Amino acid sequence: MANSSPRRYQSKGQRVLAWFVELIPNFFDRLFQRNSAPQLVFLMVLLLVLAIPLIITPLEIWQQGIVAILLIGLGWGVTDIEHKHAKGQTSEYLHLFMVWLSLITTFRYLYYRTNYTLNLTSGWLDAVCSVLLFLAELYAIMTLALAFFQTLKLKERKAVDLATIPENQWFKVDIYIPTYSEDVEIVRKTALGALAIDYPADKKRVYILDDGRAEKFRARREQLRQMCAELGCTLLTRDNNDHAKAGNINTALRRTGGDLVLILDCDHIPVRHFLKDTVGFFYSPKVSLVQTPHWFYNPDPFERNLQTGGKIPVGNELFYKVLQKGNDFWNAAFFCGSAAVVRKSHLLEVGGIAVETVTEDCHTSLRLHSLGYESIYYDKIMVAGLAPEKFSAYVGQQIRWARGMAQILRIENPLFNPKLKLSIGQRICYFSATSHFFYGFPRLMYALAPALFLVFGINPIRGLGLETLAYALPHFFVSTYANYITYKNVRFSFWNEIYEFAMSFHAGIVTFLALVNPKLGSFNVTDKGLSVTKRSFDWGSARALAVVTLLVIAAIAAVPFWLILRPQDAEAVLVNMAWSIFNLLLIVSALLVALEQPQLRRAHRLDRKLPATLYSNGAAVSGYTQNVSETGCQLIVESWADFLEDAEIELVGDYGARAFVKGQIIRIVPVSETQSMLSIEFIDLTRAQLDALSIVIYSDVREWYSQQRENVDDPLQSFKFIAGSFFRSFQQRNAEPSNVTRVRKQIHAHAQLYWRGQFYSGIATQISNRSLRLEIQSDAIEDVRLLEYYQPLVGVLLSQTADESLPNRLLAKVEQVDLIMGDRTIVELQFPEQVMQRQESKIKQLVDTLN
């Protein structure tokens, strides 16, 4: 997980290596004038045929050991060269070489595994487990080969400039925002973003498609109606909920008149330039769909509960940064349900959004491609959405996808169905997508295989030992190196196993049931915008994995007994022990995802660097935000100033949208000799201010900060980071920094505190718009502990000097009492919100005049 940085070739050896590396694409470019899909397929098939002798040639164990070392060393060397010296086409060709090398080592291992290690003669239980493990390995190898095919070449797209097309020829676009039961505030932010999209007003209409017709949602629908009337969008409802989201969209298709439809999940807030970057592709008449990435500004359960701190790419980055680009090369990029523009006429031609499965998006794409239409994947983040906050919600979302993909595989059979007019590349890509979620039971089998041997004496692999490792390790390492070249920025080593272990039992059940009966199961809406207020463990979602964890622990505990009682099996025992320890580290991390960590903030902060101006104490101070949300921000200012606790803040978006808000400065943290960071909480926001803030934060965005990831995978560091998950998950997180400075003006004024019918004289030393600090003689108050215990509402008389005839009268609440060494008691007072309306102007006047 080190940062990538350009390297300059210093030595002669490095310059020679760089020249050699650059020679590779030049040679292949001359050999293949057009870098087309058929040529790539032909090249890979030819190389695999030529490699058959390398796959089946038998070797002695010591010879295979040398070959294993050479293969692993070659794979590491090529990967290192690619990381340090290659880019662009050079990197692609090195990846192709590594794919070829990986397939050779994988098929050599499979050939050995099939001929020498299946345990079919030692009893029916051993035979059954041996076959199950072998099937799991076949599935993993198939998945590896399919992924290699998908990523042979990644297609990079550039937007078609609409400026070259007369505006009167631009397409009319309907923007659909389907919703069911989500919080109206979530829908409002997406509607605001859709209305703010930069596109001619007469060619764009925004529709809220509300499916919440149940009695319990009646009040919510009225709120949506009021919101639409206020903002200027159209609410569409229907009299049934048939086919859930797909049926909701299909109903709208018959009631709206646009040429294109932009579909947005109700929590996917679009940026201003969304349509200008996507609509241009549709001037090619065969284009049916333009899909863009889904991006989530809040941490998902893996990031929050394992406390990765943003150092690990989130789960969907592999799909949106690599696999969809690979699909696009084969014209197989598919619809993902949101953040996509579709051509309405093509959609109606296939009967609208597919309703036979719960992954209606991918199913619809399959039918569009089957008619010969084209799809585009444009890799630019242009929506900001909400990931499921809780692990249970994440499980529900993944279960729906797993069920839907299995349904498509069962109903459509994209690999062999002759009725589907798909190319070979499209068939393979769709088969890869629809078979992906069958990882559940194979992943569990990998965890259980060594435990079955060590705990129950069941032996699924005959002759497991050094010879098996000599064939298996090159397969494992070289395939990892091959994937590293394309995955190094989007999926770090061993994290795929954690994602799959966490979902293995749930995915295994739903895919099995979908194969048995595709009609089993129903569409479930993923809960968004939930709040996790305390630490808890989701036993319901992790129960099965917890049982597997205990079994693996028992397997490791059984090793000493094996070594004492059956020393002749030491080789197999030690290999299974190492396998179990490796599994345990990954499974425990997957299990800890169910340990819900509390959120530290009311709203999720986004790492946006927005220009800002702070107006405080009659001065305007310029700065920029370190992060920002609807409830507050951290603001970096270039100079120290006499800030008051309350201030006005102006935030400016990338395209000039502005939001003026009132904020309370909670603390100041020094950053350098000239800079300080102000933590600001927004207060008393009006509806208009909230809307303006939403536009600035989520819509007025030129490029989201997650578009480019600088971190690069380091397998060893990634494994260490996973091993540290246990300690991080149980760490107590602190929301407040330790070096805090309270924002108050230093004064020396006369004060009297009125409590229980008596006045107590003292000195006011600090004041702000929200609080006051008094110093009183320690022996003045008879029982100062009662003052601290009850924290009562008290009266305060303030004046610059003791002889003023009309001191200012205020009400304040005791917040804290500190006994100082000597003869002083410090009383911290807070001005309560309930009386601020009556005394706010008086407090501000005192802040300005007291010295």
Short mmCIF file of N, CA and C in Angstrom, two decimals, residues 754-817:
data_model
loop_
_atom_site.label_atom_id
_atom_site.label_comp_id
_atom_site.label_asym_id
_atom_site.label_seq_id
_atom_site.Cartn_x
_atom_site.Cartn_y
_atom_site.Cartn_z
N TYR A 754 -25.66 35.20 40.34
CA TYR A 754 -26.83 35.16 41.24
C TYR A 754 -27.35 33.73 41.29
N TRP A 755 -27.33 33.14 42.53
CA TRP A 755 -27.80 31.76 42.70
C TRP A 755 -28.36 31.60 44.10
N ARG A 756 -29.53 31.01 44.20
CA ARG A 756 -30.20 30.75 45.48
C ARG A 756 -30.35 32.01 46.33
N GLY A 757 -30.72 33.12 45.65
CA GLY A 757 -31.01 34.37 46.36
C GLY A 757 -29.79 35.15 46.80
N GLN A 758 -28.60 34.74 46.35
CA GLN A 758 -27.39 35.46 46.77
C GLN A 758 -26.55 35.81 45.54
N PHE A 759 -25.81 36.95 45.67
CA PHE A 759 -24.87 37.37 44.64
C PHE A 759 -23.45 36.98 45.07
N TYR A 760 -22.67 36.47 44.11
CA TYR A 760 -21.28 36.10 44.35
C TYR A 760 -20.40 36.86 43.36
N SER A 761 -19.56 37.73 43.86
CA SER A 761 -18.74 38.59 43.00
C SER A 761 -17.54 37.81 42.46
N GLY A 762 -17.15 38.20 41.25
CA GLY A 762 -15.99 37.58 40.63
C GLY A 762 -15.53 38.37 39.42
N ILE A 763 -14.66 37.76 38.63
CA ILE A 763 -14.10 38.38 37.43
C ILE A 763 -14.45 37.53 36.22
N ALA A 764 -14.97 38.16 35.16
CA ALA A 764 -15.19 37.48 33.87
C ALA A 764 -13.91 37.57 33.08
N THR A 765 -13.34 36.40 32.71
CA THR A 765 -12.04 36.37 32.03
C THR A 765 -12.12 36.03 30.55
N GLN A 766 -13.20 35.32 30.13
CA GLN A 766 -13.35 34.95 28.73
C GLN A 766 -14.82 35.01 28.37
N ILE A 767 -15.11 35.44 27.14
CA ILE A 767 -16.51 35.50 26.69
C ILE A 767 -16.57 35.21 25.21
N SER A 768 -17.68 34.59 24.80
CA SER A 768 -17.98 34.39 23.39
C SER A 768 -19.48 34.53 23.22
N ASN A 769 -19.96 34.34 22.02
CA ASN A 769 -21.39 34.44 21.76
C ASN A 769 -22.18 33.31 22.41
N ARG A 770 -21.47 32.29 22.91
CA ARG A 770 -22.16 31.12 23.44
C ARG A 770 -21.80 30.80 24.89
N SER A 771 -20.69 31.32 25.38
CA SER A 771 -20.24 30.90 26.70
C SER A 771 -19.50 32.01 27.43
N LEU A 772 -19.29 31.79 28.73
CA LEU A 772 -18.64 32.78 29.59
C LEU A 772 -17.84 32.03 30.65
N ARG A 773 -16.70 32.60 31.01
CA ARG A 773 -15.86 32.00 32.05
C ARG A 773 -15.70 33.01 33.19
N LEU A 774 -16.01 32.56 34.40
CA LEU A 774 -15.90 33.40 35.59
C LEU A 774 -14.86 32.82 36.54
N GLU A 775 -14.18 33.72 37.26
CA GLU A 775 -13.32 33.33 38.37
C GLU A 775 -13.89 33.93 39.64
N ILE A 776 -14.17 33.08 40.64
CA ILE A 776 -14.79 33.50 41.89
C ILE A 776 -13.92 33.01 43.05
N GLN A 777 -13.91 33.77 44.11
CA GLN A 777 -13.17 33.35 45.30
C GLN A 777 -13.70 31.99 45.78
N SER A 778 -12.82 31.09 46.08
CA SER A 778 -13.21 29.73 46.44
C SER A 778 -14.08 29.68 47.68
N ASP A 779 -13.84 30.58 48.63
CA ASP A 779 -14.62 30.53 49.87
C ASP A 779 -15.89 31.37 49.81
N ALA A 780 -16.20 31.95 48.62
CA ALA A 780 -17.37 32.80 48.51
C ALA A 780 -18.66 31.99 48.48
N ILE A 781 -18.63 30.85 47.77
CA ILE A 781 -19.81 30.01 47.66
C ILE A 781 -19.76 28.93 48.73
N GLU A 782 -20.81 28.81 49.50
CA GLU A 782 -20.81 27.93 50.65
C GLU A 782 -20.59 26.47 50.24
N ASP A 783 -21.33 25.99 49.24
CA ASP A 783 -21.17 24.60 48.80
C ASP A 783 -21.04 24.57 47.28
N VAL A 784 -19.82 24.77 46.84
CA VAL A 784 -19.58 24.84 45.41
C VAL A 784 -19.87 23.51 44.71
N ARG A 785 -19.82 22.38 45.46
CA ARG A 785 -20.09 21.07 44.85
C ARG A 785 -21.54 20.96 44.39
N LEU A 786 -22.46 21.60 45.11
CA LEU A 786 -23.86 21.59 44.69
C LEU A 786 -24.04 22.34 43.37
N LEU A 787 -23.28 23.40 43.21
CA LEU A 787 -23.34 24.17 41.96
C LEU A 787 -22.93 23.29 40.78
N GLU A 788 -21.90 22.49 40.99
CA GLU A 788 -21.43 21.59 39.93
C GLU A 788 -22.41 20.44 39.72
N TYR A 789 -22.99 19.93 40.81
CA TYR A 789 -23.87 18.77 40.72
C TYR A 789 -25.18 19.12 40.00
N TYR A 790 -25.82 20.21 40.38
CA TYR A 790 -27.12 20.57 39.81
C TYR A 790 -27.01 21.28 38.47
N GLN A 791 -25.86 21.93 38.19
CA GLN A 791 -25.68 22.71 36.96
C GLN A 791 -26.91 23.57 36.68
N PRO A 792 -27.23 24.47 37.59
CA PRO A 792 -28.50 25.22 37.50
C PRO A 792 -28.43 26.37 36.50
N LEU A 793 -29.61 26.93 36.22
CA LEU A 793 -29.72 28.18 35.48
C LEU A 793 -29.50 29.31 36.48
N VAL A 794 -28.56 30.21 36.17
CA VAL A 794 -28.21 31.27 37.10
C VAL A 794 -28.29 32.63 36.40
N GLY A 795 -28.33 33.68 37.20
CA GLY A 795 -28.28 35.04 36.67
C GLY A 795 -26.85 35.56 36.73
N VAL A 796 -26.51 36.42 35.76
CA VAL A 796 -25.17 37.00 35.71
C VAL A 796 -25.31 38.50 35.44
N LEU A 797 -24.59 39.32 36.25
CA LEU A 797 -24.49 40.76 36.00
C LEU A 797 -23.09 41.04 35.51
N LEU A 798 -22.98 41.70 34.32
CA LEU A 798 -21.68 41.96 33.72
C LEU A 798 -21.50 43.45 33.48
N SER A 799 -20.32 43.94 33.81
CA SER A 799 -19.97 45.34 33.50
C SER A 799 -18.45 45.44 33.46
N GLN A 800 -17.97 46.46 32.75
CA GLN A 800 -16.53 46.60 32.63
C GLN A 800 -15.88 46.89 33.99
N THR A 801 -16.58 47.71 34.81
CA THR A 801 -16.05 48.04 36.13
C THR A 801 -17.12 47.80 37.18
N ALA A 802 -16.70 47.72 38.43
CA ALA A 802 -17.63 47.42 39.53
C ALA A 802 -18.56 48.57 39.85
N ASP A 803 -18.20 49.80 39.44
CA ASP A 803 -19.01 50.95 39.83
C ASP A 803 -20.04 51.35 38.79
N GLU A 804 -20.22 50.58 37.74
CA GLU A 804 -21.25 50.91 36.74
C GLU A 804 -22.63 50.74 37.38
N SER A 805 -23.51 51.72 37.13
CA SER A 805 -24.81 51.73 37.79
C SER A 805 -25.80 50.76 37.16
N LEU A 806 -25.66 50.46 35.84
CA LEU A 806 -26.61 49.59 35.15
C LEU A 806 -25.85 48.44 34.47
N PRO A 807 -25.44 47.44 35.21
CA PRO A 807 -24.76 46.30 34.60
C PRO A 807 -25.73 45.52 33.70
N ASN A 808 -25.16 44.77 32.73
CA ASN A 808 -25.97 43.96 31.82
C ASN A 808 -26.39 42.66 32.52
N ARG A 809 -27.69 42.35 32.38
CA ARG A 809 -28.23 41.16 33.01
C ARG A 809 -28.41 40.04 31.99
N LEU A 810 -27.89 38.84 32.35
CA LEU A 810 -27.97 37.69 31.46
C LEU A 810 -28.39 36.45 32.24
N LEU A 811 -28.94 35.48 31.49
CA LEU A 811 -29.20 34.16 32.04
C LEU A 811 -28.21 33.17 31.44
N ALA A 812 -27.66 32.30 32.28
CA ALA A 812 -26.70 31.31 31.80
C ALA A 812 -26.86 30.02 32.60
N LYS A 813 -26.35 28.92 32.03
CA LYS A 813 -26.42 27.61 32.68
C LYS A 813 -25.01 27.18 33.07
N VAL A 814 -24.87 26.71 34.28
CA VAL A 814 -23.56 26.22 34.74
C VAL A 814 -23.21 24.94 33.98
N GLU A 815 -22.06 24.94 33.36
CA GLU A 815 -21.62 23.78 32.58
C GLU A 815 -20.55 22.98 33.31
N GLN A 816 -19.64 23.68 34.01
CA GLN A 816 -18.54 23.00 34.67
C GLN A 816 -17.99 23.89 35.78
N VAL A 817 -17.54 23.28 36.86
CA VAL A 817 -16.91 24.01 37.96
C VAL A 817 -15.56 23.35 38.26
#
